[in-house]
Short mmCIF file of C-alpha atoms in Angstrom, two decimals:
data_model
loop_
_atom_site.label_atom_id
_atom_site.label_comp_id
_atom_site.label_asym_id
_atom_site.label_seq_id
_atom_site.Cartn_x
_atom_site.Cartn_y
_atom_site.Cartn_z
CA HIS A 1 23.56 34.81 32.77
CA SER A 2 21.52 31.89 34.10
CA LEU A 3 19.80 34.36 36.44
CA ALA A 4 18.70 36.71 33.65
CA GLY A 5 15.50 34.81 32.87
CA PRO A 6 14.13 34.65 36.45
CA LEU A 7 15.11 38.29 37.04
CA LEU A 8 13.46 39.56 33.85
CA VAL A 9 10.18 37.62 34.00
CA PRO A 10 8.42 39.67 36.77
CA PRO A 11 9.11 43.16 35.34
CA MET A 12 8.32 42.00 31.78
CA ARG A 13 5.08 40.45 32.96
CA LYS A 14 4.16 43.79 34.51
CA PHE A 15 5.25 45.59 31.34
CA LEU A 16 2.95 43.42 29.18
CA SER A 17 0.02 43.31 31.61
CA ALA A 18 -1.96 45.94 29.68
CA TRP A 19 -1.25 44.42 26.26
CA ILE A 20 -4.35 43.07 24.47
CA PRO A 21 -2.92 41.05 21.55
CA LEU A 22 -5.94 41.10 19.24
CA LYS A 23 -6.43 44.86 19.60
CA ASP A 24 -2.74 45.65 19.22
CA PRO A 25 -1.18 42.71 17.31
CA LYS A 26 2.31 44.22 16.99
CA GLY A 27 2.31 45.52 20.55
CA PRO A 28 5.72 44.99 22.20
CA ALA A 29 7.10 42.91 19.29
CA GLN A 30 9.94 45.33 18.52
CA ALA A 31 10.91 45.61 22.20
CA MET A 32 11.03 41.82 22.49
CA LYS A 33 13.11 41.63 19.33
CA ALA A 34 15.68 43.96 20.92
CA TRP A 35 15.74 41.82 24.09
CA ARG A 36 16.22 38.73 21.92
CA ARG A 37 19.39 40.17 20.37
CA LEU A 38 20.71 41.57 23.64
CA LEU A 39 20.27 38.33 25.57
CA LYS A 40 21.77 36.31 22.74
CA ASN A 41 24.82 38.59 22.62
CA GLU A 42 25.19 38.49 26.41
CA GLU A 43 25.01 34.70 26.51
CA ASN A 44 27.58 34.38 23.71
CA ARG A 45 29.95 36.76 25.48
CA ALA A 46 29.59 34.96 28.78
CA ARG A 47 30.52 31.69 27.06
CA SER A 48 33.55 33.23 25.38
CA GLY A 49 34.66 35.40 28.31
CA ARG A 50 34.40 38.67 26.35
CA ASP A 51 33.93 42.15 27.86
CA SER A 52 30.61 43.80 28.61
CA PRO A 53 28.43 44.79 25.64
CA THR A 54 28.79 48.12 23.90
CA VAL A 55 25.94 50.59 23.42
CA LEU A 56 25.56 49.46 19.82
CA GLN A 57 25.28 45.83 20.88
CA ILE A 58 22.68 46.66 23.53
CA ARG A 59 20.60 48.35 20.80
CA GLY A 60 20.84 45.19 18.74
CA GLU A 61 22.96 46.68 15.98
CA GLY A 62 25.72 44.12 16.44
CA GLY A 63 23.52 41.20 17.35
CA GLU A 64 23.94 37.77 15.90
CA ASP A 65 20.95 36.53 13.93
CA GLY A 66 22.10 32.93 13.62
CA GLY A 67 22.33 30.20 16.26
CA GLU A 68 20.02 29.28 19.12
CA ASP A 69 18.13 31.80 21.20
CA ALA A 70 19.41 32.58 24.68
CA ALA A 71 17.83 30.46 27.39
CA ALA A 72 16.75 33.62 29.20
CA PHE A 73 14.82 34.84 26.11
CA VAL A 74 13.14 31.44 25.64
CA GLN A 75 12.06 31.57 29.30
CA LEU A 76 10.78 35.12 28.82
CA VAL A 77 8.70 34.07 25.80
CA GLU A 78 7.30 30.92 27.44
CA GLU A 79 6.33 32.59 30.72
CA VAL A 80 5.26 36.06 29.55
CA VAL A 81 4.46 36.28 25.82
CA MET A 82 3.00 32.86 25.04
CA PRO A 83 0.36 32.91 27.83
CA LYS A 84 -0.94 36.23 26.48
CA MET A 85 -1.08 34.90 22.91
CA MET A 86 -2.62 31.59 23.96
CA SER A 87 -5.31 33.40 25.91
CA ALA A 88 -6.09 35.63 22.93
CA ALA A 89 -6.56 32.62 20.66
CA ALA A 90 -8.44 30.46 23.17
CA ASN A 91 -11.91 31.42 21.98
CA TRP A 92 -11.00 31.79 18.29
CA THR A 93 -12.85 29.73 15.67
CA PRO A 94 -11.92 29.61 11.96
CA LYS A 95 -15.09 31.37 10.79
CA TRP A 96 -14.90 34.07 13.46
CA GLU A 97 -14.63 37.64 12.22
CA GLY A 98 -11.53 38.18 14.42
CA THR A 99 -9.45 35.91 12.20
CA GLU A 100 -7.81 38.89 10.50
CA GLN A 101 -6.52 40.23 13.84
CA LEU A 102 -5.18 36.80 14.83
CA VAL A 103 -3.40 36.49 11.48
CA GLN A 104 -1.85 39.93 12.03
CA LEU A 105 -0.73 38.84 15.50
CA ILE A 106 1.04 35.73 14.24
CA ASP A 107 2.54 37.60 11.30
CA ALA A 108 3.96 40.30 13.60
CA TRP A 109 5.50 37.79 16.04
CA GLN A 110 6.71 35.11 13.63
CA ALA A 111 10.12 36.78 13.27
CA VAL A 112 10.36 37.42 17.03
CA LEU A 113 9.39 34.11 18.61
CA PRO A 114 11.78 31.16 18.70
CA GLU A 115 10.85 28.69 15.95
CA ALA A 116 9.76 26.10 18.51
CA SER A 117 7.42 28.59 20.23
CA HIS A 118 5.87 29.64 16.93
CA ALA A 119 5.35 25.99 15.92
CA ILE A 120 3.75 25.17 19.26
CA PHE A 121 1.33 28.07 18.93
CA VAL A 122 0.08 27.33 15.41
CA ASN A 123 -0.01 23.57 15.95
CA THR A 124 -1.95 23.73 19.21
CA MET A 125 -4.15 26.81 18.76
CA ILE A 126 -4.79 26.97 15.00
CA LEU A 127 -4.40 23.63 13.19
CA PRO A 128 -6.67 21.53 15.49
CA LYS A 129 -9.47 24.07 15.17
CA LEU A 130 -9.10 24.14 11.39
CA LYS A 131 -9.33 20.33 11.32
CA SER A 132 -12.48 20.41 13.42
CA ALA A 133 -14.05 23.09 11.23
CA VAL A 134 -13.25 21.15 8.05
CA ASP A 135 -14.75 17.98 9.54
CA SER A 136 -18.02 19.81 10.28
CA TRP A 137 -18.07 21.80 7.02
CA ASN A 138 -21.03 21.16 4.74
CA PRO A 139 -20.53 22.76 1.29
CA LYS A 140 -24.24 22.48 0.52
CA ASN A 141 -25.47 24.86 3.21
CA ASP A 142 -22.44 26.76 4.49
CA PRO A 143 -22.72 30.37 3.25
CA ILE A 144 -19.01 31.08 3.83
CA PRO A 145 -16.74 29.53 1.16
CA ILE A 146 -14.12 27.29 2.76
CA HIS A 147 -11.16 28.98 1.10
CA ALA A 148 -12.11 32.21 2.90
CA TRP A 149 -11.17 30.72 6.29
CA VAL A 150 -8.47 28.23 5.26
CA PHE A 151 -6.31 30.33 2.91
CA PRO A 152 -5.31 32.96 5.53
CA TRP A 153 -3.28 30.23 7.24
CA LEU A 154 -1.31 29.09 4.19
CA PRO A 155 1.70 31.36 4.95
CA PHE A 156 1.98 29.95 8.49
CA LEU A 157 1.00 26.29 8.14
CA GLY A 158 1.81 25.60 4.48
CA ALA A 159 2.42 21.90 3.96
CA GLU A 160 0.79 21.04 7.29
CA LEU A 161 -2.56 21.99 5.76
CA GLU A 162 -2.11 19.16 3.23
CA GLU A 163 -3.73 16.74 5.67
CA LEU A 164 -6.97 18.73 5.41
CA TYR A 165 -7.17 18.62 1.62
CA PRO A 166 -8.37 15.01 1.12
CA VAL A 167 -11.35 15.70 3.41
CA ILE A 168 -12.12 18.94 1.56
CA ARG A 169 -11.96 17.22 -1.84
CA TYR A 170 -14.14 14.36 -0.62
CA LYS A 171 -16.82 16.71 0.70
CA ILE A 172 -16.79 18.78 -2.49
CA GLY A 173 -17.14 15.57 -4.52
CA VAL A 174 -20.15 14.46 -2.45
CA ALA A 175 -21.77 17.88 -2.85
CA LEU A 176 -21.29 17.71 -6.64
CA THR A 177 -23.25 14.46 -6.91
CA GLU A 178 -26.50 16.36 -7.46
CA TRP A 179 -24.88 19.41 -9.07
CA HIS A 180 -25.95 20.64 -12.52
CA PRO A 181 -23.58 22.64 -14.76
CA SER A 182 -26.05 25.55 -14.87
CA ASP A 183 -25.24 26.20 -11.19
CA PRO A 184 -22.12 28.44 -10.94
CA SER A 185 -21.57 27.64 -7.24
CA ALA A 186 -19.25 24.74 -8.12
CA ILE A 187 -16.83 27.08 -9.90
CA ASN A 188 -17.01 29.51 -6.99
CA ILE A 189 -15.95 26.72 -4.62
CA LEU A 190 -13.33 25.03 -6.81
CA ALA A 191 -11.67 27.88 -8.72
CA PRO A 192 -9.71 29.22 -5.70
CA TRP A 193 -8.28 25.74 -5.06
CA ALA A 194 -6.89 25.31 -8.59
CA LYS A 195 -3.49 26.69 -7.51
CA VAL A 196 -3.52 25.12 -4.04
CA PHE A 197 -4.37 21.48 -4.72
CA LYS A 198 -1.69 19.53 -6.54
CA PRO A 199 -2.55 19.48 -10.29
CA ALA A 200 -3.06 15.69 -10.33
CA HIS A 201 -5.45 15.87 -7.34
CA MET A 202 -7.41 18.77 -8.85
CA GLU A 203 -7.73 17.05 -12.22
CA ALA A 204 -8.84 13.79 -10.60
CA LEU A 205 -11.63 15.62 -8.76
CA LEU A 206 -12.79 17.38 -11.93
CA VAL A 207 -12.63 14.21 -14.03
CA ARG A 208 -14.71 12.40 -11.45
CA CYS A 209 -17.33 15.03 -10.62
CA VAL A 210 -17.43 17.90 -13.13
CA LEU A 211 -16.18 17.09 -16.63
CA PRO A 212 -18.56 14.15 -17.30
CA LYS A 213 -21.54 16.41 -16.57
CA LEU A 214 -20.19 19.12 -18.86
CA ALA A 215 -19.71 16.52 -21.61
CA VAL A 216 -23.33 15.37 -21.24
CA GLU A 217 -24.60 18.93 -21.61
CA VAL A 218 -22.45 19.67 -24.67
CA ARG A 219 -23.53 16.36 -26.21
CA GLY A 220 -27.18 17.24 -25.72
CA MET A 221 -26.89 20.78 -27.09
CA ALA A 222 -28.72 21.06 -30.40
CA ILE A 223 -26.74 22.74 -33.20
CA ASN A 224 -29.31 24.75 -35.07
CA PRO A 225 -28.21 27.70 -37.26
CA ALA A 226 -31.77 29.04 -37.23
CA ASN A 227 -32.22 29.03 -33.44
CA GLN A 228 -29.07 28.33 -31.48
CA THR A 229 -29.06 27.85 -27.70
CA LEU A 230 -25.65 28.44 -26.17
CA ASP A 231 -26.23 27.72 -22.49
CA PRO A 232 -24.38 24.35 -22.38
CA PHE A 233 -21.53 25.88 -24.38
CA ASN A 234 -21.24 28.81 -21.97
CA TRP A 235 -21.44 26.56 -18.90
CA THR A 236 -18.47 24.61 -20.22
CA ILE A 237 -16.39 27.60 -21.30
CA ALA A 238 -16.84 29.06 -17.82
CA TRP A 239 -14.51 26.34 -16.47
CA LEU A 240 -11.60 27.63 -18.53
CA GLY A 241 -8.84 28.47 -16.06
CA THR A 242 -10.14 26.04 -13.44
CA ALA A 243 -10.32 22.81 -15.46
CA PRO A 244 -7.28 21.71 -17.51
CA LEU A 245 -7.33 23.19 -21.02
CA GLY A 246 -6.76 19.78 -22.60
CA GLN A 247 -9.78 18.27 -20.83
CA LEU A 248 -12.11 21.00 -22.09
CA ALA A 249 -10.65 20.72 -25.60
CA ALA A 250 -11.30 16.97 -25.47
CA ILE A 251 -14.97 17.55 -24.63
CA PHE A 252 -15.48 19.79 -27.66
CA ASN A 253 -13.41 17.48 -29.85
CA THR A 254 -15.62 14.49 -29.00
CA GLU A 255 -19.04 15.91 -28.17
CA PHE A 256 -19.37 19.04 -30.29
CA PHE A 257 -17.31 19.23 -33.47
CA PRO A 258 -18.43 15.98 -35.18
CA ARG A 259 -22.05 17.14 -35.02
CA TRP A 260 -21.12 20.74 -35.86
CA LEU A 261 -19.33 19.62 -39.02
CA GLN A 262 -22.27 17.39 -39.95
CA VAL A 263 -24.67 20.35 -39.68
CA LEU A 264 -22.33 22.41 -41.86
CA PHE A 265 -22.09 19.62 -44.43
CA THR A 266 -25.88 19.24 -44.58
CA TRP A 267 -26.28 22.98 -44.96
CA LEU A 268 -23.72 23.16 -47.77
CA THR A 269 -25.30 20.34 -49.77
CA GLY A 270 -28.41 22.49 -50.37
CA ARG A 271 -28.34 25.88 -52.04
CA PRO A 272 -26.97 27.90 -49.11
CA ASP A 273 -26.58 31.59 -48.59
CA TYR A 274 -22.77 31.62 -48.57
CA GLU A 275 -22.59 34.91 -46.68
CA GLU A 276 -24.81 33.46 -43.97
CA VAL A 277 -22.70 30.28 -43.80
CA THR A 278 -19.52 32.33 -43.54
CA ARG A 279 -21.01 34.50 -40.82
CA TRP A 280 -22.12 31.35 -38.93
CA TYR A 281 -18.60 29.92 -39.17
CA LEU A 282 -16.97 33.15 -37.96
CA ASN A 283 -19.44 33.59 -35.11
CA TRP A 284 -18.81 30.09 -33.80
CA LYS A 285 -15.06 30.55 -34.07
CA SER A 286 -15.23 33.84 -32.15
CA LEU A 287 -17.06 32.13 -29.27
CA PHE A 288 -14.03 29.99 -28.49
CA PRO A 289 -11.46 31.81 -26.33
CA GLU A 290 -8.09 32.18 -28.04
CA GLU A 291 -6.28 29.55 -25.99
CA LEU A 292 -9.01 26.99 -26.70
CA GLN A 293 -9.45 28.02 -30.33
CA GLY A 294 -5.76 27.35 -30.96
CA HIS A 295 -5.60 24.01 -29.13
CA GLU A 296 -4.43 21.05 -31.18
CA LEU A 297 -7.74 19.22 -30.57
CA VAL A 298 -9.87 22.20 -31.66
CA LYS A 299 -7.97 24.07 -34.36
CA PRO A 300 -8.14 21.30 -37.03
CA HIS A 301 -11.95 21.30 -36.93
CA PHE A 302 -12.16 24.94 -37.98
CA THR A 303 -9.65 24.26 -40.74
CA ARG A 304 -11.71 21.31 -41.95
CA ALA A 305 -14.91 23.39 -41.93
CA LEU A 306 -13.24 26.03 -44.06
CA ASP A 307 -11.99 23.37 -46.46
CA MET A 308 -15.53 22.00 -46.79
CA MET A 309 -16.85 25.47 -47.63
CA ASN A 310 -14.11 26.06 -50.20
CA ASN A 311 -14.63 22.65 -51.79
CA VAL A 312 -18.37 23.18 -52.14
CA VAL A 313 -17.88 26.54 -53.85
CA ALA A 314 -15.19 25.11 -56.14
CA GLY A 315 -17.38 22.13 -57.00
CA ALA A 316 -20.36 24.34 -57.79
CA LYS A 317 -18.25 26.38 -60.20
CA MET A 318 -16.95 23.27 -61.93
CA THR A 319 -20.42 21.84 -62.44
CA GLY A 320 -21.95 25.14 -63.50
CA GLY A 321 -23.90 25.53 -60.29
CA PHE A 322 -24.96 28.87 -58.89
CA VAL A 323 -22.25 30.69 -56.93
CA PRO A 324 -23.18 34.23 -55.77
CA ALA A 325 -20.79 37.06 -56.60
CA GLY A 326 -18.15 37.48 -53.90
CA ALA A 327 -18.61 34.04 -52.31
CA GLU A 328 -15.38 32.61 -53.68
CA GLU A 329 -13.46 35.78 -52.85
CA ASN A 330 -14.91 35.79 -49.34
CA LEU A 331 -13.82 32.21 -48.66
CA GLY A 332 -10.46 32.90 -50.27
CA TYR A 333 -9.84 35.65 -47.76
CA LEU A 334 -10.66 33.28 -44.87
CA ARG A 335 -8.45 30.60 -46.40
CA VAL A 336 -5.50 33.01 -46.51
CA THR A 337 -6.15 34.05 -42.90
CA GLU A 338 -6.34 30.41 -41.83
CA SER A 339 -3.11 29.57 -43.64
CA ARG A 340 -1.36 32.36 -41.74
CA ASP A 341 -2.60 30.80 -38.49
CA LYS A 342 -1.05 27.47 -39.47
CA ASP A 343 2.34 29.00 -38.84
CA LYS A 344 1.39 29.46 -35.20
CA PRO A 345 1.85 26.36 -32.99
CA ALA A 346 -1.33 24.90 -31.52
CA SER A 347 -1.74 25.72 -27.83
CA GLY A 348 -1.70 22.05 -26.91
CA SER A 349 1.53 21.32 -28.75
CA ARG A 350 5.04 21.28 -27.35
CA ILE A 351 6.59 23.57 -29.97
CA LEU A 352 8.58 26.32 -28.29
CA PRO A 353 7.54 29.88 -29.19
CA THR A 354 9.85 31.85 -31.43
CA GLU A 355 10.36 35.56 -31.84
CA PRO A 356 7.79 37.03 -34.26
CA LYS A 357 9.13 38.40 -37.51
CA ALA A 358 9.09 42.14 -37.89
CA LYS A 359 6.29 43.30 -40.14
CA GLY A 360 5.50 46.83 -41.17
CA LYS A 361 2.01 48.15 -40.56
CA MET A 362 0.03 49.43 -43.54
CA SER A 363 -0.29 53.20 -43.21
CA ILE A 364 -3.12 55.22 -44.73
CA ALA A 365 -0.63 56.84 -47.10
CA ASP A 366 0.60 53.43 -48.26
CA ALA A 367 -2.96 52.32 -48.84
CA MET A 368 -3.63 55.37 -51.00
CA TYR A 369 -0.45 55.50 -53.07
CA ASP A 370 1.42 52.17 -52.97
CA SER A 371 1.35 51.02 -56.61
CA SER A 372 2.98 47.66 -55.86
CA ILE A 373 -0.36 46.22 -54.73
CA THR A 374 -3.96 46.75 -55.78
CA PHE A 375 -6.15 49.15 -53.85
CA LYS A 376 -8.30 46.26 -52.61
CA GLU A 377 -5.23 44.41 -51.34
CA ALA A 378 -4.10 47.57 -49.56
CA LEU A 379 -7.50 47.87 -47.85
CA GLU A 380 -7.37 44.20 -46.84
CA GLN A 381 -3.99 44.81 -45.22
CA LEU A 382 -5.17 48.05 -43.58
CA ALA A 383 -8.21 46.27 -42.14
CA GLN A 384 -6.13 43.37 -40.82
CA ASP A 385 -3.56 45.69 -39.21
CA ASN A 386 -6.37 47.51 -37.38
CA GLY A 387 -8.26 44.42 -36.24
CA GLN A 388 -11.13 44.75 -38.73
CA LEU A 389 -12.62 42.23 -41.14
CA PHE A 390 -12.74 43.19 -44.83
CA LEU A 391 -15.10 40.79 -46.60
CA PRO A 392 -17.29 40.83 -49.70
CA LYS A 393 -21.03 41.00 -49.03
CA VAL A 394 -22.20 38.06 -51.07
CA GLY A 395 -24.56 38.94 -53.91
CA LYS A 396 -24.56 42.70 -53.17
CA GLN A 397 -23.38 45.32 -55.66
CA GLN A 398 -23.58 49.10 -55.97
CA ALA A 399 -22.95 51.05 -59.17
CA GLY A 400 -21.84 47.78 -60.73
CA LYS A 401 -19.16 47.31 -58.04
CA GLN A 402 -18.84 44.60 -55.40
CA VAL A 403 -19.95 45.76 -51.93
CA TYR A 404 -17.66 44.90 -49.01
CA SER A 405 -17.95 45.13 -45.24
CA PHE A 406 -15.05 47.00 -43.65
CA GLY A 407 -15.75 46.18 -40.02
CA LYS A 408 -19.35 47.35 -39.63
CA VAL A 409 -19.24 49.78 -42.56
CA ALA A 410 -20.57 48.80 -46.00
CA VAL A 411 -18.27 50.11 -48.75
CA TYR A 412 -17.44 49.73 -52.42
CA LEU A 413 -14.28 50.71 -54.33
CA ASP A 414 -14.00 52.76 -57.47
CA ASN A 415 -10.80 54.23 -58.95
CA ARG A 416 -8.86 54.14 -55.62
CA LEU A 417 -11.73 55.79 -53.79
CA VAL A 418 -13.80 54.24 -51.04
CA TYR A 419 -17.54 54.90 -51.00
CA ALA A 420 -19.37 54.26 -47.71
CA GLN A 421 -23.10 53.66 -47.28
CA GLU A 422 -24.87 56.35 -45.30
CA GLU A 423 -28.44 57.43 -44.78
CA GLY A 424 -29.66 58.61 -48.12
CA GLY A 425 -27.00 57.01 -50.26
CA TRP A 426 -23.30 56.49 -50.77
CA ARG A 427 -20.49 59.01 -50.50
CA PRO A 428 -16.68 58.97 -50.71
CA ILE A 429 -14.99 58.57 -47.32
CA ALA A 430 -11.42 59.23 -46.17
CA LEU A 431 -9.55 56.20 -44.86
CA ASP A 432 -8.92 57.71 -41.43
CA GLU A 433 -12.66 58.41 -41.06
CA LEU A 434 -13.42 54.89 -42.28
CA LEU A 435 -11.17 53.44 -39.55
CA LYS A 436 -12.88 55.56 -36.91
CA ARG A 437 -16.35 54.47 -38.01
CA ALA A 438 -15.34 50.82 -38.24
CA SER A 439 -13.88 50.94 -34.71
CA LYS A 440 -16.98 52.43 -33.09
CA LYS A 441 -18.80 50.03 -30.80
#
């Protein structure tokens, strides 16, 4: 068996002479895989003195996958296959458009080559060139994002790429020195690395170079109910999913909500339009994505704002001040909704989720005929079950009845009938039609 390698090399070299690895990455991979099994079986039999191989063993169907490769196969790979692969990769550079073909080549041969041969190839032909490209990379003027030419090698180099990451983080940090949060290029560069860098390393980079600038912009954003600019808010929210949730919540907790609550307090101490205040509150709350809205550093501020609104209305009633019709009912509805949310754990807490309790949905028939609740309560439940808001329109009445908004539809209730506002007046409307109109965008 010691002669197998020298005898096989010349004919195999002739067999592979026409093979162009980057044009046909898989090429003779399957044939070499069969030779690998055959030579391994033959070497094992020679050592144990067993008979000649059977047809099945020659085909590789009885081959042994474990153990070392046969010396003859290693010689075949080193003298025939590796020179072809090395030559194909000789002129490769990380930003070259042929990277995809080279990745396909390595992927096709990874299961065929001996581990040592595969390691030699990627560590001599790929990793050094990646290091050189990272050293010369300039994030300020390079039009190709770095993850586009580094990530293809993660399956083959894995932990060995770790030595490149400190240089990448350093260069990104330098580039962010003059960066402004209005420029989305920083997210485009950093977002792909959020699941590649270790969490502590990613957070350290963001804390050093990104989050302080976001905090400055949020701090400088004027809170003006009459003319609100949302750019700094949107720049910060855009980092959700890339920056840690707790860090973003901390920015709003410190830089936004104290001033937001102060504006609300000042507004409430005058003679406010309670419907406008409520709409302002709901609009701001809707701007916060659900995971941020429910965070333990954010959620209490919305609760406190609602308490302030309720207290002002209650105080005005006690002192005989003016409270528009529907204002107290409107805030009561929000208070009930908020109290339901209190049962949900804040997204920053460590409470484990539990199975939700089964709850029947309010059907249209129930809303029409269930005598255990009032018709208004039935409509409130129907609206909530279908994702619509059902709120009084402060100070507005029709035919002596309070006007409500059911989603986008103005309605009033009279004797278990719903009247909807249309061009030219008001008319009774069926509940299924009301749901359809309220759901239209």
